[in-house]
Amino acid sequence: MFAAASAKRRLKRGLAALKTGDSAAARESFDASLRTARLGEVWLVAGDAASSLGDLARDADDLPGAEHNYRLAATQYRRAPRSARSVGGRVRCLENLGDVLLLEGRPWDAYREFQDGAKAAGVDPSRPTGTTDGVEFVSREDLRWTSHLATAAQAAGRRKLANDHYERVLAGCELRGDIAGQIMCWKGLAALAEDMMAWNDAAHALYNASNLYPALPDPEAHTREWVQCLRDLGTVYKTLGRRDEQVRAFKLAVRLEQVDSSARSAATSDSGTDTAR
C-alpha cells in the first residue's frame, strides 16, 4: 500500500512539473515513481511513469532513451491487471515505439512493433479487404494500424507487403467514404510504383489521388498538396512521353496556384483593413 501511494504521489508531482514546463523536475519525479512502483509491483503506475519518461526523451530528440522507456512501459502495462487503461497505455507505447524506430532508421523493427500494437488493440490488418457479401464494418483503428504497417514496410523496402497493406487500407477507406484516407493510399501506391519504375502504375495512382481533392470537405485548405500531386503527375507523364497529359496536369497546377495566391492576398488585405479599423 505504501509503495502504491508513494509511486502515485511522485507521478502526480511529475505531471504537475510538466504543466509548469519544468522538464528536469518532471523527469526526476517520474524516475522516482518508476523505481518505487516496480519495487512495489504497482505495474500500472510504473507503466505511466515509464511512458512519461519516453515522451520526455522523444521530445528532447533522445531516441535511444525514448525507445528504452517505451519498451519498459509496454512491459509494465502488460504485467498490470487487464483493463481499458492498461491495454490503452500499452497500445500507445507500442505505437510511439514504432514511430521512434522509424526515426532511428530501423523500419523492420518498427513493423514488428506495429504488428504487436495492432494485436494489442484488437485490430486485424486483413479486415479492410476481408469483406463478407461486399460489406463489413471497418473501424478507424483498422485503417490507422494497417497504414502504420504499410509505412514501415515501405521504409524497409518490402514493397509487395507495403502494396498489400495500402490496398487493404484503400479498400477500407472506400467502404467508409474516407476521401483523405484514399488520397493517402494512392500517394503511397504511387511512391511504391516509382521506386519500382512502374511509371504507368504511378501515373494511375497519382491521377486517382489528384481527382479526389475536390471531394475533400475543405479542398481549399489542401490546395498546396493538390498542386504538388499534379506536378508529380506531370513529371511521371513526362517520363512516359505523354506530353498532352503532362501539359494538362501542369496547367491545372499553375491555375490552382494562381487562385490560391489570389485568395491569400485577399485574406491578407482584409485582415489589414480590419486592423486599421
C-alpha positions as semicolon CSV with decimal commas, in nm:
position;residue;x (nm);y (nm);z (nm)
1;M;0,000;0,000;0,000
2;F;0,280;0,242;0,094
3;A;0,463;0,179;-0,236
4;A;0,146;0,235;-0,439
5;A;0,064;0,563;-0,260
6;S;0,422;0,687;-0,284
7;A;0,451;0,599;-0,655
8;K;0,122;0,770;-0,737
9;R;0,221;1,079;-0,542
10;R;0,553;1,108;-0,728
11;L;0,378;1,050;-1,061
12;K;0,140;1,339;-0,984
13;R;0,436;1,560;-0,896
14;G;0,593;1,480;-1,230
15;L;0,275;1,562;-1,419
16;A;0,243;1,890;-1,227
17;A;0,605;1,980;-1,312
18;L;0,534;1,909;-1,679
19;K;0,246;2,158;-1,674
20;T;0,480;2,429;-1,548
21;G;0,741;2,341;-1,811
22;D;0,999;2,209;-1,561
23;S;1,121;1,904;-1,756
24;A;1,412;1,832;-1,520
25;A;1,187;1,814;-1,213
26;A;0,932;1,610;-1,405
27;R;1,199;1,360;-1,513
28;E;1,325;1,327;-1,155
29;S;0,973;1,263;-1,022
30;F;0,891;1,011;-1,295
31;D;1,219;0,825;-1,228
32;A;1,136;0,808;-0,856
33;S;0,780;0,696;-0,929
34;L;0,902;0,424;-1,165
35;R;1,154;0,286;-0,913
36;T;0,901;0,280;-0,630
37;A;0,625;0,131;-0,846
38;R;0,847;-0,151;-0,977
39;L;0,968;-0,236;-0,627
40;G;0,608;-0,248;-0,504
41;E;0,485;-0,424;-0,821
42;V;0,244;-0,141;-0,894
43;W;0,264;-0,213;-1,264
44;L;0,006;0,034;-1,392
45;V;0,173;0,331;-1,226
46;A;0,512;0,201;-1,342
47;G;0,379;0,197;-1,697
48;D;0,251;0,554;-1,666
49;A;0,585;0,676;-1,529
50;A;0,795;0,497;-1,793
51;S;0,564;0,618;-2,070
52;S;0,600;0,978;-1,948
53;L;0,980;0,935;-1,944
54;G;0,956;0,808;-2,302
55;D;0,760;1,119;-2,404
56;L;1,021;1,345;-2,242
57;A;1,308;1,164;-2,416
58;R;1,130;1,174;-2,754
59;D;1,060;1,547;-2,721
60;A;1,428;1,601;-2,638
61;D;1,531;1,403;-2,952
62;D;1,684;1,134;-2,731
63;L;1,563;0,846;-2,949
64;P;1,756;0,565;-2,770
65;G;1,618;0,689;-2,437
66;A;1,268;0,707;-2,579
67;E;1,297;0,355;-2,720
68;H;1,416;0,218;-2,384
69;N;1,139;0,382;-2,184
70;Y;0,859;0,293;-2,426
71;R;0,971;-0,072;-2,423
72;L;0,983;-0,064;-2,044
73;A;0,640;0,097;-2,023
74;A;0,484;-0,159;-2,258
75;T;0,620;-0,438;-2,036
76;Q;0,480;-0,278;-1,718
77;Y;0,136;-0,232;-1,876
78;R;0,136;-0,596;-1,986
79;R;0,205;-0,707;-1,627
80;A;-0,077;-0,490;-1,487
81;P;-0,429;-0,632;-1,440
82;R;-0,608;-0,613;-1,772
83;S;-0,821;-0,300;-1,800
84;A;-0,903;-0,034;-2,057
85;R;-0,628;0,182;-1,908
86;S;-0,353;-0,082;-1,912
87;V;-0,442;-0,200;-2,263
88;G;-0,471;0,157;-2,392
89;G;-0,139;0,251;-2,234
90;R;0,038;-0,047;-2,389
91;V;-0,111;0,023;-2,732
92;R;0,001;0,386;-2,716
93;C;0,354;0,285;-2,612
94;L;0,387;0,034;-2,895
95;E;0,268;0,294;-3,145
96;N;0,516;0,551;-3,014
97;L;0,789;0,289;-3,011
98;G;0,724;0,210;-3,376
99;D;0,744;0,580;-3,464
100;V;1,073;0,615;-3,274
101;L;1,223;0,313;-3,450
102;L;1,125;0,463;-3,787
103;L;1,307;0,782;-3,690
104;E;1,610;0,572;-3,590
105;G;1,616;0,418;-3,938
106;R;1,501;0,073;-3,822
107;P;1,179;0,026;-4,022
108;W;1,159;-0,353;-3,998
109;D;1,186;-0,337;-3,618
110;A;0,915;-0,070;-3,632
111;Y;0,699;-0,302;-3,843
112;R;0,717;-0,573;-3,576
113;E;0,623;-0,326;-3,300
114;F;0,329;-0,203;-3,508
115;Q;0,220;-0,565;-3,550
116;D;0,225;-0,610;-3,172
117;G;0,039;-0,282;-3,129
118;A;-0,230;-0,384;-3,376
119;K;-0,273;-0,716;-3,196
120;A;-0,295;-0,544;-2,857
121;A;-0,554;-0,302;-2,997
122;G;-0,761;-0,592;-3,126
123;V;-0,706;-0,488;-3,486
124;D;-0,698;-0,733;-3,776
125;P;-0,486;-0,582;-4,058
126;S;-0,664;-0,807;-4,309
127;R;-1,010;-0,676;-4,217
128;P;-1,031;-0,385;-4,463
129;T;-1,043;-0,632;-4,754
130;G;-1,197;-0,925;-4,568
131;T;-1,549;-0,829;-4,657
132;T;-1,848;-1,061;-4,645
133;D;-2,104;-1,013;-4,923
134;G;-1,925;-0,691;-5,012
135;V;-1,995;-0,514;-4,681
136;E;-1,816;-0,521;-4,348
137;F;-1,763;-0,262;-4,079
138;V;-1,410;-0,124;-4,094
139;S;-1,302;0,081;-3,794
140;R;-1,066;0,376;-3,797
141;E;-0,832;0,166;-3,582
142;D;-0,816;-0,099;-3,858
143;L;-0,715;0,166;-4,108
144;R;-0,474;0,350;-3,876
145;W;-0,273;0,044;-3,780
146;T;-0,273;-0,102;-4,131
147;S;-0,145;0,236;-4,251
148;H;0,136;0,218;-3,992
149;L;0,228;-0,126;-4,124
150;A;0,227;-0,001;-4,484
151;T;0,454;0,293;-4,397
152;A;0,703;0,073;-4,211
153;A;0,705;-0,196;-4,480
154;Q;0,765;0,067;-4,748
155;A;1,053;0,219;-4,550
156;A;1,201;-0,131;-4,506
157;G;1,192;-0,190;-4,881
158;R;0,928;-0,463;-4,852
159;R;0,737;-0,325;-5,149
160;K;0,496;-0,611;-5,211
161;L;0,400;-0,621;-4,844
162;A;0,356;-0,243;-4,836
163;N;0,148;-0,258;-5,153
164;D;-0,082;-0,521;-4,998
165;H;-0,129;-0,307;-4,686
166;Y;-0,200;0,010;-4,887
167;E;-0,458;-0,173;-5,097
168;R;-0,629;-0,301;-4,782
169;V;-0,641;0,049;-4,634
170;L;-0,768;0,185;-4,966
171;A;-1,050;-0,071;-4,972
172;G;-1,142;0,019;-4,616
173;C;-1,136;0,392;-4,687
174;E;-1,363;0,337;-4,986
175;L;-1,607;0,143;-4,765
176;R;-1,608;0,428;-4,512
177;G;-1,611;0,706;-4,770
178;D;-1,286;0,842;-4,625
179;I;-1,154;1,071;-4,902
180;A;-0,840;1,184;-4,718
181;G;-0,751;0,822;-4,648
182;Q;-0,796;0,730;-5,013
183;I;-0,565;1,013;-5,121
184;M;-0,302;0,899;-4,872
185;C;-0,321;0,542;-5,006
186;W;-0,299;0,641;-5,371
187;K;0,006;0,854;-5,294
188;G;0,165;0,564;-5,109
189;L;0,097;0,331;-5,401
190;A;0,241;0,592;-5,639
191;A;0,562;0,613;-5,436
192;L;0,595;0,234;-5,441
193;A;0,539;0,226;-5,817
194;E;0,801;0,498;-5,870
195;D;1,051;0,301;-5,660
196;M;0,999;0,009;-5,898
197;M;0,998;0,241;-6,202
198;A;0,646;0,118;-6,284
199;W;0,558;0,455;-6,435
200;N;0,215;0,362;-6,572
201;D;0,108;0,241;-6,226
202;A;0,249;0,559;-6,071
203;A;0,054;0,774;-6,319
204;H;-0,265;0,580;-6,247
205;A;-0,224;0,625;-5,871
206;L;-0,141;0,997;-5,888
207;Y;-0,426;1,060;-6,132
208;N;-0,673;0,899;-5,891
209;A;-0,530;1,097;-5,598
210;S;-0,550;1,429;-5,785
211;N;-0,912;1,365;-5,882
212;L;-1,012;1,311;-5,517
213;Y;-0,901;1,650;-5,381
214;P;-1,218;1,835;-5,490
215;A;-1,425;1,587;-5,285
216;L;-1,250;1,680;-4,958
217;P;-1,467;1,872;-4,706
218;D;-1,241;2,179;-4,740
219;P;-1,041;2,140;-5,064
220;E;-0,905;2,497;-5,049
221;A;-0,713;2,407;-4,733
222;H;-0,531;2,135;-4,928
223;T;-0,451;2,338;-5,241
224;R;-0,074;2,313;-5,198
225;E;-0,089;1,935;-5,158
226;W;-0,315;1,916;-5,464
227;V;-0,073;2,130;-5,667
228;Q;0,222;1,910;-5,566
229;C;0,026;1,597;-5,658
230;L;-0,046;1,744;-6,004
231;R;0,317;1,841;-6,051
232;D;0,426;1,488;-5,957
233;L;0,170;1,353;-6,202
234;G;0,303;1,582;-6,476
235;T;0,658;1,463;-6,408
236;V;0,551;1,099;-6,442
237;Y;0,366;1,179;-6,766
238;K;0,685;1,344;-6,892
239;T;0,881;1,028;-6,815
240;L;0,622;0,828;-7,009
241;G;0,635;1,069;-7,302
242;R;0,265;1,153;-7,267
243;R;0,307;1,523;-7,347
244;D;-0,059;1,627;-7,379
245;E;-0,144;1,484;-7,036
246;Q;0,173;1,634;-6,892
247;V;0,076;1,982;-7,014
248;R;-0,279;1,948;-6,878
249;A;-0,152;1,847;-6,534
250;F;0,099;2,133;-6,519
251;K;-0,155;2,390;-6,646
252;L;-0,407;2,286;-6,379
253;A;-0,133;2,306;-6,112
254;V;-0,042;2,662;-6,223
255;R;-0,407;2,769;-6,231
256;L;-0,465;2,635;-5,879
257;E;-0,153;2,815;-5,754
258;Q;-0,279;3,142;-5,900
259;V;-0,622;3,100;-5,741
260;D;-0,463;3,012;-5,407
261;S;-0,227;3,311;-5,426
262;S;-0,517;3,547;-5,503
263;A;-0,720;3,408;-5,213
264;R;-0,428;3,452;-4,972
265;S;-0,366;3,808;-5,091
266;A;-0,734;3,893;-5,047
267;A;-0,733;3,744;-4,697
268;T;-0,423;3,945;-4,604
269;S;-0,578;4,262;-4,742
270;D;-0,900;4,207;-4,548
271;S;-0,702;4,143;-4,232
272;G;-0,509;4,467;-4,278
273;T;-0,831;4,661;-4,332
274;D;-0,985;4,518;-4,015
275;T;-0,672;4,609;-3,817
276;A;-0,682;4,965;-3,948
277;R;-1,042;4,997;-3,837
